[in-house]
Coordinates of C-alpha atoms and ligand atoms in Angstrom, one line a residue:
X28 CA -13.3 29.9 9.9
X29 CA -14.3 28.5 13.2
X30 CA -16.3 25.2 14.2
X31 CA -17.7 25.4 17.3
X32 CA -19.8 22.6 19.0
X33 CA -22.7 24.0 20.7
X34 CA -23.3 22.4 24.4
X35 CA -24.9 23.1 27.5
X36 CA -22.5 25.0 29.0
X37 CA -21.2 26.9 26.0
X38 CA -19.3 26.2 23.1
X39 CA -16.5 24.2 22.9
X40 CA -13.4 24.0 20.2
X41 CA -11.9 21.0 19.2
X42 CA -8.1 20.5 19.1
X43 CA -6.5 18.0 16.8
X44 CA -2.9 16.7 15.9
X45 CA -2.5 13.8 13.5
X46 CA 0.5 11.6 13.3
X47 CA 0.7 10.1 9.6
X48 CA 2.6 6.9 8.7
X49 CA 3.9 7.8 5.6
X50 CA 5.1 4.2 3.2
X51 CA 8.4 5.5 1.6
X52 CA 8.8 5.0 -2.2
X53 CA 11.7 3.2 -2.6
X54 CA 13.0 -0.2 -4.2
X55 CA 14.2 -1.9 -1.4
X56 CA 13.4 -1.7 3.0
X57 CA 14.8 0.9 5.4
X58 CA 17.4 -1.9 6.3
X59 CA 17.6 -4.9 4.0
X60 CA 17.6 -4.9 0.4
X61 CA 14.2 -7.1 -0.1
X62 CA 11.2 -5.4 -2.6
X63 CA 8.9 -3.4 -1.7
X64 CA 6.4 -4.0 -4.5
X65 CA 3.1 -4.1 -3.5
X66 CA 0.8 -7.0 -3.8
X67 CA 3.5 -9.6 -3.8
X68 CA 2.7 -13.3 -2.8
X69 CA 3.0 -13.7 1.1
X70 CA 6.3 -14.2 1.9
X71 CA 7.8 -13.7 -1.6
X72 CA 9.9 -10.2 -0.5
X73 CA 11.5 -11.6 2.7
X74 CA 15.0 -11.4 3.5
X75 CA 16.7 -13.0 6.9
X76 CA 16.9 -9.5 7.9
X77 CA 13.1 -8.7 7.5
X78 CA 12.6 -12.5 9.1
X79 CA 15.4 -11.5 11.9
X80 CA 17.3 -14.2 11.9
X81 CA 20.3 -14.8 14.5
X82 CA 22.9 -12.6 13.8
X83 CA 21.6 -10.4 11.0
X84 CA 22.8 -6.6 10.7
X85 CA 20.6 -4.1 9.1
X86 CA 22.3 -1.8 6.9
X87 CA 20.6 1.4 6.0
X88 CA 19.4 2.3 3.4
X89 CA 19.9 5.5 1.5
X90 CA 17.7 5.8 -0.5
X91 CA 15.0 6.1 2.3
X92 CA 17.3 8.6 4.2
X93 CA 17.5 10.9 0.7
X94 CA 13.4 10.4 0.4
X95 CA 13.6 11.7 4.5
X96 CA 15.3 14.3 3.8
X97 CA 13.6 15.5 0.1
X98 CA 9.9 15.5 2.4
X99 CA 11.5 17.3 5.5
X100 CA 12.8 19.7 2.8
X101 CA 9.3 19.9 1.5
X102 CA 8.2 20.9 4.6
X103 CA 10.1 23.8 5.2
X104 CA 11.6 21.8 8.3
X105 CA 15.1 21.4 10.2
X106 CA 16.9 18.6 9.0
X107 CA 18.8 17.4 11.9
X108 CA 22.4 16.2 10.4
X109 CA 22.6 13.8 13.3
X110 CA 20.1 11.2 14.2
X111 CA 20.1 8.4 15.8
X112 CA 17.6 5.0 15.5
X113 CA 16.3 3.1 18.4
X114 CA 14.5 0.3 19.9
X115 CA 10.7 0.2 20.3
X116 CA 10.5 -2.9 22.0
X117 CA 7.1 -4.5 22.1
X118 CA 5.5 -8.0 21.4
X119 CA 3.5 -9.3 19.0
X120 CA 3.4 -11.9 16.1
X121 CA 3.9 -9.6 12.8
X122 CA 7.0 -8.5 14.8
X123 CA 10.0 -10.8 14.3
X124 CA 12.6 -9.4 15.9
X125 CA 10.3 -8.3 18.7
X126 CA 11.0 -4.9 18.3
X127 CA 10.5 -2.2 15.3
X128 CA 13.4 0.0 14.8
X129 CA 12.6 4.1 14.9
X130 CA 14.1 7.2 15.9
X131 CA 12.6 8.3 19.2
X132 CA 14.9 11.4 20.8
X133 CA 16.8 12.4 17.9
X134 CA 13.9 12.5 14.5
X135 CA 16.0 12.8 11.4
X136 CA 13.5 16.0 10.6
X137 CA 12.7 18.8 13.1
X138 CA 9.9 21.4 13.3
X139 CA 8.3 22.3 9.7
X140 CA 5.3 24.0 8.4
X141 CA 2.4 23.2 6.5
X142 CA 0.0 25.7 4.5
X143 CA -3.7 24.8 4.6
X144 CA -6.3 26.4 2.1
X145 CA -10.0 26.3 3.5
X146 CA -13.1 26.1 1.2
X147 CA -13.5 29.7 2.2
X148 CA -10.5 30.4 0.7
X149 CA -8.9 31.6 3.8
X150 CA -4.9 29.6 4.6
X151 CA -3.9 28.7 8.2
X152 CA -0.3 27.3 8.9
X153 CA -0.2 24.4 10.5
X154 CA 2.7 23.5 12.7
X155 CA 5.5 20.1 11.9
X156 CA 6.7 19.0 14.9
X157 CA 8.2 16.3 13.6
X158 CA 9.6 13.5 11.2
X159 CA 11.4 10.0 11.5
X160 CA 11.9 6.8 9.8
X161 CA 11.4 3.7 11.1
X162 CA 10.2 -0.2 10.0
X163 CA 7.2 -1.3 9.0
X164 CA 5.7 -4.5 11.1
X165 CA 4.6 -7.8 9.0
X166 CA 0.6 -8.6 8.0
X167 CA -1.4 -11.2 10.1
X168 CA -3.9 -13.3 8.0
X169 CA -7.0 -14.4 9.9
X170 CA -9.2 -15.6 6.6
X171 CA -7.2 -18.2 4.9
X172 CA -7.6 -21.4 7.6
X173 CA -10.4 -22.0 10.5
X174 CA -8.0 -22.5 13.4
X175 CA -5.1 -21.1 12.7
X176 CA -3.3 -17.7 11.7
X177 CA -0.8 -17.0 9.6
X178 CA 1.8 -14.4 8.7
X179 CA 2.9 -12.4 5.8
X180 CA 6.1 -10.6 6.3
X181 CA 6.5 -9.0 2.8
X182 CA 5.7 -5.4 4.0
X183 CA 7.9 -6.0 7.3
X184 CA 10.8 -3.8 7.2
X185 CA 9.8 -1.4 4.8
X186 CA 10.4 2.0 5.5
X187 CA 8.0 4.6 7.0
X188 CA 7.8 8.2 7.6
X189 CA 5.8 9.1 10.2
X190 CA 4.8 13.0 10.3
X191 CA 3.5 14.3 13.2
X192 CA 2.0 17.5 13.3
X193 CA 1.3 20.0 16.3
X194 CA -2.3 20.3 18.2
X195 CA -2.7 23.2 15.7
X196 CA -5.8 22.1 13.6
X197 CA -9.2 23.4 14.8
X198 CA -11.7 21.5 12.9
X199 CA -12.7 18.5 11.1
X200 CA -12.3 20.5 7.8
X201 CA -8.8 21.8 8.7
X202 CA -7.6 18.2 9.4
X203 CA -9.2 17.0 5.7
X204 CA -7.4 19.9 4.3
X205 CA -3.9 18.9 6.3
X206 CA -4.4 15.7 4.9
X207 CA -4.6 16.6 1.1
X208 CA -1.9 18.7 1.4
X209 CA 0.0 16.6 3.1
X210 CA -0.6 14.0 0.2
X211 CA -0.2 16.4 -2.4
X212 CA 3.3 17.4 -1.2
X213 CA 4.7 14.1 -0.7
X214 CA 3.3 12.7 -4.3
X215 CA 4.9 15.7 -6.1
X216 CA 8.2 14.6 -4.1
X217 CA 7.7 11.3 -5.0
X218 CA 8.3 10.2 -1.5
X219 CA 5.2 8.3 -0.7
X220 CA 2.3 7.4 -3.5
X221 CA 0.1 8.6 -0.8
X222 CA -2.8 6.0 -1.7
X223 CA -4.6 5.4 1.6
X224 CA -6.9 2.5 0.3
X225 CA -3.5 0.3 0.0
X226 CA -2.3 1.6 3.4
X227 CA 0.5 3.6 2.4
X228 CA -0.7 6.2 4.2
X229 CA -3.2 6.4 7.2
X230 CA -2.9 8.6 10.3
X231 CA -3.7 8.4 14.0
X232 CA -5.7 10.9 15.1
X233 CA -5.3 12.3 18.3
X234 CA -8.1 14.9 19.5
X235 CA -9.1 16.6 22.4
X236 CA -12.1 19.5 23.1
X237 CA -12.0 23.0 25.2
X238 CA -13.5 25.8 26.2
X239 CA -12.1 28.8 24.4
X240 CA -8.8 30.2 25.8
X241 CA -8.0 27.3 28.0
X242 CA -4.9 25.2 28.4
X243 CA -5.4 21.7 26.6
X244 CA -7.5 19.0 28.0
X245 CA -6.7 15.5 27.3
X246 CA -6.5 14.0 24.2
X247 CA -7.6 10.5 23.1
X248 CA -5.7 8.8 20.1
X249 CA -7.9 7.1 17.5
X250 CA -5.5 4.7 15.7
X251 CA -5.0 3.8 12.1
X252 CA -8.1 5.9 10.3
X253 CA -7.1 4.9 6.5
X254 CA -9.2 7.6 4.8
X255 CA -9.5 11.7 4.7
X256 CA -13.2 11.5 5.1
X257 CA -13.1 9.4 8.0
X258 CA -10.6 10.9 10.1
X259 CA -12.9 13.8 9.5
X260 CA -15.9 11.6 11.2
X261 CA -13.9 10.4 13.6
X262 CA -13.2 12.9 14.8
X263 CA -16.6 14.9 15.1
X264 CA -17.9 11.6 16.8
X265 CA -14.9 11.5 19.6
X266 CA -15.2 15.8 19.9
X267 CA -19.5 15.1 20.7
X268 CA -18.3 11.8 23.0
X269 CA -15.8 14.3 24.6
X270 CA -17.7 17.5 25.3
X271 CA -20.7 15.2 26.9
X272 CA -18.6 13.6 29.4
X273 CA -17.5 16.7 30.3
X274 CA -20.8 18.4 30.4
X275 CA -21.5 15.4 32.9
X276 CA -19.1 16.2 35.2
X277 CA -17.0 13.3 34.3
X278 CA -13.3 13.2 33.1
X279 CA -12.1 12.6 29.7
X280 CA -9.2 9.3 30.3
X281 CA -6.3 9.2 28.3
X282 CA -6.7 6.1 25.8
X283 CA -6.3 4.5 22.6
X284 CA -9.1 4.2 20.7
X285 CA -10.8 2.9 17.2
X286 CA -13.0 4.5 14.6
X287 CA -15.9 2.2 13.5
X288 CA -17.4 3.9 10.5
X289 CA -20.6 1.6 10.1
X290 CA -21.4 3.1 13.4
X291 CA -20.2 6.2 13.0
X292 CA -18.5 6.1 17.0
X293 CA -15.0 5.4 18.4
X294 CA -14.4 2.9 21.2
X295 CA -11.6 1.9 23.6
X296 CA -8.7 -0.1 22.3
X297 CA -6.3 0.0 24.9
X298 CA -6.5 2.2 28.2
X299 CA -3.5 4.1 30.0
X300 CA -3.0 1.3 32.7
X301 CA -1.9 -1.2 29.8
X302 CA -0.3 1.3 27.8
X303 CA 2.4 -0.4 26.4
X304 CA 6.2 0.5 28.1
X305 CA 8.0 0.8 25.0
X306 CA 12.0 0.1 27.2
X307 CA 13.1 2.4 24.0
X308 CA 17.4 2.2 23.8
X309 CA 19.6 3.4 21.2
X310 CA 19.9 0.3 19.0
X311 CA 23.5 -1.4 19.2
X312 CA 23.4 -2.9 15.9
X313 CA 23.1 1.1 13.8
X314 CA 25.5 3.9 14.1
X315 CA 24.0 7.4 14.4
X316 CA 23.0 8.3 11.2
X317 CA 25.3 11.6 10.4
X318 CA 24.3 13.4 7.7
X319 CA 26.5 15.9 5.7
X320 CA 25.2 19.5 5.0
X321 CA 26.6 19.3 1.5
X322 CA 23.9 16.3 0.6
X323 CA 21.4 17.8 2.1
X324 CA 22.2 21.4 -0.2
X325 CA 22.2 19.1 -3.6
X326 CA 19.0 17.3 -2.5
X327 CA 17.6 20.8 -1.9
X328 CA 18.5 22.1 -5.1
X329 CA 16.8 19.3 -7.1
X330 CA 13.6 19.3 -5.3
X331 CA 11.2 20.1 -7.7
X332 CA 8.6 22.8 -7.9
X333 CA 5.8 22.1 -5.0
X334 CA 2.3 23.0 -5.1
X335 CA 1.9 26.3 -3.7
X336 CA 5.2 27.6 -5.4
X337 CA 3.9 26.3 -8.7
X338 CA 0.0 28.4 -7.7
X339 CA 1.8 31.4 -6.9
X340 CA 3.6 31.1 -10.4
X341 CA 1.0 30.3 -12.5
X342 CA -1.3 32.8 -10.9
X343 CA 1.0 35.3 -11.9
X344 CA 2.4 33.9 -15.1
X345 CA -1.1 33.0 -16.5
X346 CA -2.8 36.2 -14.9
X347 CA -5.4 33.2 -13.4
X348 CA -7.0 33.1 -10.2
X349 CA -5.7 31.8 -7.1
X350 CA -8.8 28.9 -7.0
X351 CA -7.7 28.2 -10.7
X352 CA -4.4 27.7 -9.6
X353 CA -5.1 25.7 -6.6
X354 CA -7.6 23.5 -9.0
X355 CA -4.8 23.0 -11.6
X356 CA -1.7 22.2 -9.3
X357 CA -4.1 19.8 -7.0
X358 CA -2.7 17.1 -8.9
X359 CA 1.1 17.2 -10.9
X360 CA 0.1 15.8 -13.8
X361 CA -2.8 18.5 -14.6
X362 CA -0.4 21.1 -13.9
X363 CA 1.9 20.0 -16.7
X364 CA -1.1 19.5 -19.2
X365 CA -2.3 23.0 -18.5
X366 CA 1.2 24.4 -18.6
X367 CA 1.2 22.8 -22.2
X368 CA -2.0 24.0 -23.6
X369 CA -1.6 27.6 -21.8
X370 CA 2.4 28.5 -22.6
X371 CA 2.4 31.1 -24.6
X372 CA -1.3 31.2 -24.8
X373 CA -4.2 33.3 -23.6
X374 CA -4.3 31.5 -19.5
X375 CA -7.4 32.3 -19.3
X376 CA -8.9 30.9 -21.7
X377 CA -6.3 28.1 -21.3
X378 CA -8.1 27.5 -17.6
X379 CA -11.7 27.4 -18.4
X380 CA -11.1 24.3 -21.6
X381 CA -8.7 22.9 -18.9
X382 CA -11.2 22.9 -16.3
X383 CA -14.0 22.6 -17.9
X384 CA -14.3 21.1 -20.7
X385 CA -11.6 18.8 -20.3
X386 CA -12.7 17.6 -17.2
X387 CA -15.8 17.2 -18.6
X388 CA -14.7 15.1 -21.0
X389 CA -12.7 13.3 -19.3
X390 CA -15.3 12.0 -16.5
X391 CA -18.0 11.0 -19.4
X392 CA -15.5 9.2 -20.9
X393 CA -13.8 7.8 -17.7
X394 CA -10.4 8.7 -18.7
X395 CA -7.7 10.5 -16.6
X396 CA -5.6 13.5 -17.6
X397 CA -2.9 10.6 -18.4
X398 CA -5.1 8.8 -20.8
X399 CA -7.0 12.0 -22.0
X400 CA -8.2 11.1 -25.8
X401 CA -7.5 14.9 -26.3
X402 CA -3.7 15.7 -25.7
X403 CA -2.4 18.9 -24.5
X404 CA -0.6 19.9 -27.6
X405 CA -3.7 19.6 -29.2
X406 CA -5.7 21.4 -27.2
X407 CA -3.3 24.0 -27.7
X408 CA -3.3 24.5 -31.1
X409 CA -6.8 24.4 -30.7
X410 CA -7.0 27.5 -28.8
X411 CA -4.8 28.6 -31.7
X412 CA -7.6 28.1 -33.8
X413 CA -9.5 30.4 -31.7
X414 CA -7.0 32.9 -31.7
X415 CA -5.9 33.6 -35.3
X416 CA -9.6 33.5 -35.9
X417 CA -10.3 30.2 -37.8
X418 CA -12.7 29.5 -35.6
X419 CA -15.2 30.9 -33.3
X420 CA -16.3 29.9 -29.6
X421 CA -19.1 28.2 -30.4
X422 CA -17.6 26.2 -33.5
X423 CA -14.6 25.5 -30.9
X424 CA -16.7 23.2 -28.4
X425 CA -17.5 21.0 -31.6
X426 CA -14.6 20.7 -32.7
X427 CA -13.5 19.8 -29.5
X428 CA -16.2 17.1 -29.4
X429 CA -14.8 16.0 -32.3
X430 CA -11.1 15.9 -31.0
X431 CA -12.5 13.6 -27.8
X432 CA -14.1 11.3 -30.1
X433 CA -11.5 10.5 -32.2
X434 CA -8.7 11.7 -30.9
X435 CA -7.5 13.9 -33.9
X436 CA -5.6 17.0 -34.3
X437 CA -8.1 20.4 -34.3
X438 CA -7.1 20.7 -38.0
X439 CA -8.6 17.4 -39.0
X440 CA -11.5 17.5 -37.3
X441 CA -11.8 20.9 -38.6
X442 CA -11.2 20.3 -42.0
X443 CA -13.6 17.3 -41.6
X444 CA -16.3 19.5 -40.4
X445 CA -15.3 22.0 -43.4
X446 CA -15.9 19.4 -45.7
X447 CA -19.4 18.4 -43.9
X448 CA -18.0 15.1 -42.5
Ligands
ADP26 P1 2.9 10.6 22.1 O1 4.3 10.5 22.0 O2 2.3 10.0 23.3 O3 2.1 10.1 20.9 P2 3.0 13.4 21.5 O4 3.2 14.5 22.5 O5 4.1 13.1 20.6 O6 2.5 12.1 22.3 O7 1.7 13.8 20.7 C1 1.2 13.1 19.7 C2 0.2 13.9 18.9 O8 -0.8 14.3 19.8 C3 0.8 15.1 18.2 O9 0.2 15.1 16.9 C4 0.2 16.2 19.0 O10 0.0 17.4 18.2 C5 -1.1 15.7 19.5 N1 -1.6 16.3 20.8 C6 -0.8 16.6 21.9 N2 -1.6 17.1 22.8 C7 -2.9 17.2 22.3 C8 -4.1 17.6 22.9 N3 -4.3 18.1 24.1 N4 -5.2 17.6 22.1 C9 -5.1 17.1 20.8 N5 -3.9 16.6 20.3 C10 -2.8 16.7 21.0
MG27 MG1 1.6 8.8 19.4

């Protein structure tokens, strides 16, 4: 797979390397033990610790470090057993304490790996270079009062991953494939839900263009994109904006920018002259987080199947393709149903009622695989049916109708039909 951009003066490639804030699951915040339940009247999930008030201590907490620790492990990364969490010092009014607490030298999680599958089928590895934790800031409300602002501190505090990945990904494609992966690891973990519309995941994408075999150019980081198809447009827009002032003669700056998607075009948020100066120091208030190896081996242990463990399994238990597979593990809960209906079974045959009929049925009747009308057991007996020769192929997608209707076991809706219900 390659995407090129066609200019005057040749093709260029594009080079891109997101960083992804990932919104931990957990009860309570990285260092207080307020909610963390989404949609929460303003204010509501605030403790003195969130709201920084004089002489408050954060105490960590460990849940978040375990969730850390389960996605760096689902990353095939280093876990570094000591860490350490610093100051990010910077102004602004969803910011109590005037300064978010991350980890800057010392990441929790080292260098990982994640694999990519392309709609041609082909993989790519693309490179971790990075995880830490650190606090979420608060929410500022513009809408609710003519003149004046307000503040809602309920998501201040709560912990974040953020997952930076290497300047490895070559194409808008790739970085919409890094993306779902991404997702799809951390929601089997159970680390993050992974649901971009409510912000608990969105990535800043950082993308520069070259001429093929050169060192990098420089990069410009679009901030905050919240969804897999626009990080895709952003970044074709900023890759055409990129290659044309080169092709000018002119020089590519360094910046911060935004994606506007009504437009279709990034613009300048901050330049490098008012880059902020972060005057990042090892915060007084937190020991270094020491980790030991033997909590790190039992988190290991229980981690439970991931995607492309569970495809190369079912590909070989199931004797099903490796697209069948990749459709089926996409999300956890359709692996399981299929792992149901096809145990034992023909997996084959499993895969195309899964896949198709199923999914059929579900969309016309606007269910998910969690609310199917049709459960898995009886879908399996159903293919049963077909098996021991009860009923045919063509008698089966009735029945089947049937079973979406009203929910019944294949033996009453065949016994129904029998009868000439
Ligand atoms: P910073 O700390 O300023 O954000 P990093 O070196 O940590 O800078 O890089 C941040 C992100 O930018 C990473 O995802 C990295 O892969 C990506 N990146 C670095 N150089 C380039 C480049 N020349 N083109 C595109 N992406 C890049
Ligand atoms: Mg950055």
């Amino acid at each position: 797979m390659s995407y090129v951009i066609e200019g005057q003066t040749g093709q260029w490639e594009i080079v891109v390397g997101l960083e992804v804030h990932a919104q931990v699951v957990s009860h309570s915040k990285l260092f207080s033990g307020a909610s963390t339940t989404f949609g929460g009247d303003p204010n509501t999930q605030v403790s003195l610790v969130d709201a920084a008030f004089p002489g408050m201590l954060p105490v960590i907490n460990h849940a978040c470090v375990a969730q850390a620790i389960r996605t760096g492990l689902g990353l095939n990364a280093q876990i570094n057993l000591t860490s350490r969490f610093d100051r990010k010092n910077y102004f602004y009014a969803d910011l109590p304490q005037g300064y978010q607490i991350s980890q800057f030298e010392h990441p929790i999680v080292g260098t990982g790996t994640i694999t990519i599958e392309l709609a041609n089928g082909e993989t790519r590895s693309i490179g971790i270079t990075r995880l830490h934790l650190e606090q979420d800031a608060g929410k500022l409300l513009h809408d609710q009062d003519p003149t004046k602002s307000f503040v809602d501190l309920n998501r201040a505090g709560v912990a974040l991953m953020e997952i930076v990945s290497e300047p490895d990904i070559r194409a808008p494609e790739e970085a919409g494939a890094y993306l779902r992966k991404l997702r799809q690891i951390l929601r089997y973990l159970g680390t993050c839900d992974g649901n971009m519309e409510e912000g608990s995941m969105r990535a800043d994408v950082n993308v520069s263009v070259r001429k093929a075999g050169e060192p990098f150019r420089t990069r410009c980081e679009i901030k905050n994109v919240n969804s897999i198809r626009f990080v895709m447009q952003a970044i074709e827009a900023e890759a055409a904006r990129q290659v044309e002032i080169w092709e000018n003669g002119g020089t590519v700056d360094q910046e911060t920018r935004l994606f506007d998607h009504t437009k279709g075009e990034t613009r300048t948020m901050r330049s490098k002259e008012d880059a902020h100066d972060y005057r990042y120091f090892p915060d007084p208030d937190l020991l270094p987080l020491v980790l030991e190896q033997s909590w790190v081996d039992s988190l290991h242990a229980a981690l439970p199947e991931l995607p492309d463990a569970k495809r190369a399994r079912f590909q070989q238990e199931y004797g099903i393709t490796f697209y069948d597979a990749g459709v089926l593990v996409a999300e956890q809960a359709v692996a399981d149903y299929y792992e149901t209906v096809a145990r034992g079974r023909d997996g084959k045959l499993a895969v195309s009622w899964v896949t198709g009929d199923l999914f059929a049925a579900l969309n016309r009747t606007s269910t998910t695989i969690e609310t199917s009308p049709v459960s898995a057991a009886s879908l399996g007996k159903m293919l049963d049916l077909i098996a021991d020769s009860t009923i045919n192929g063509k008698i089966a997608k009735e029945v089947f109708e049937d079973m979406v209707e009203t929910g019944e076991d294949p033996e009453a809706s065949w016994n129904a039909r029998a009868c000439g219900r």
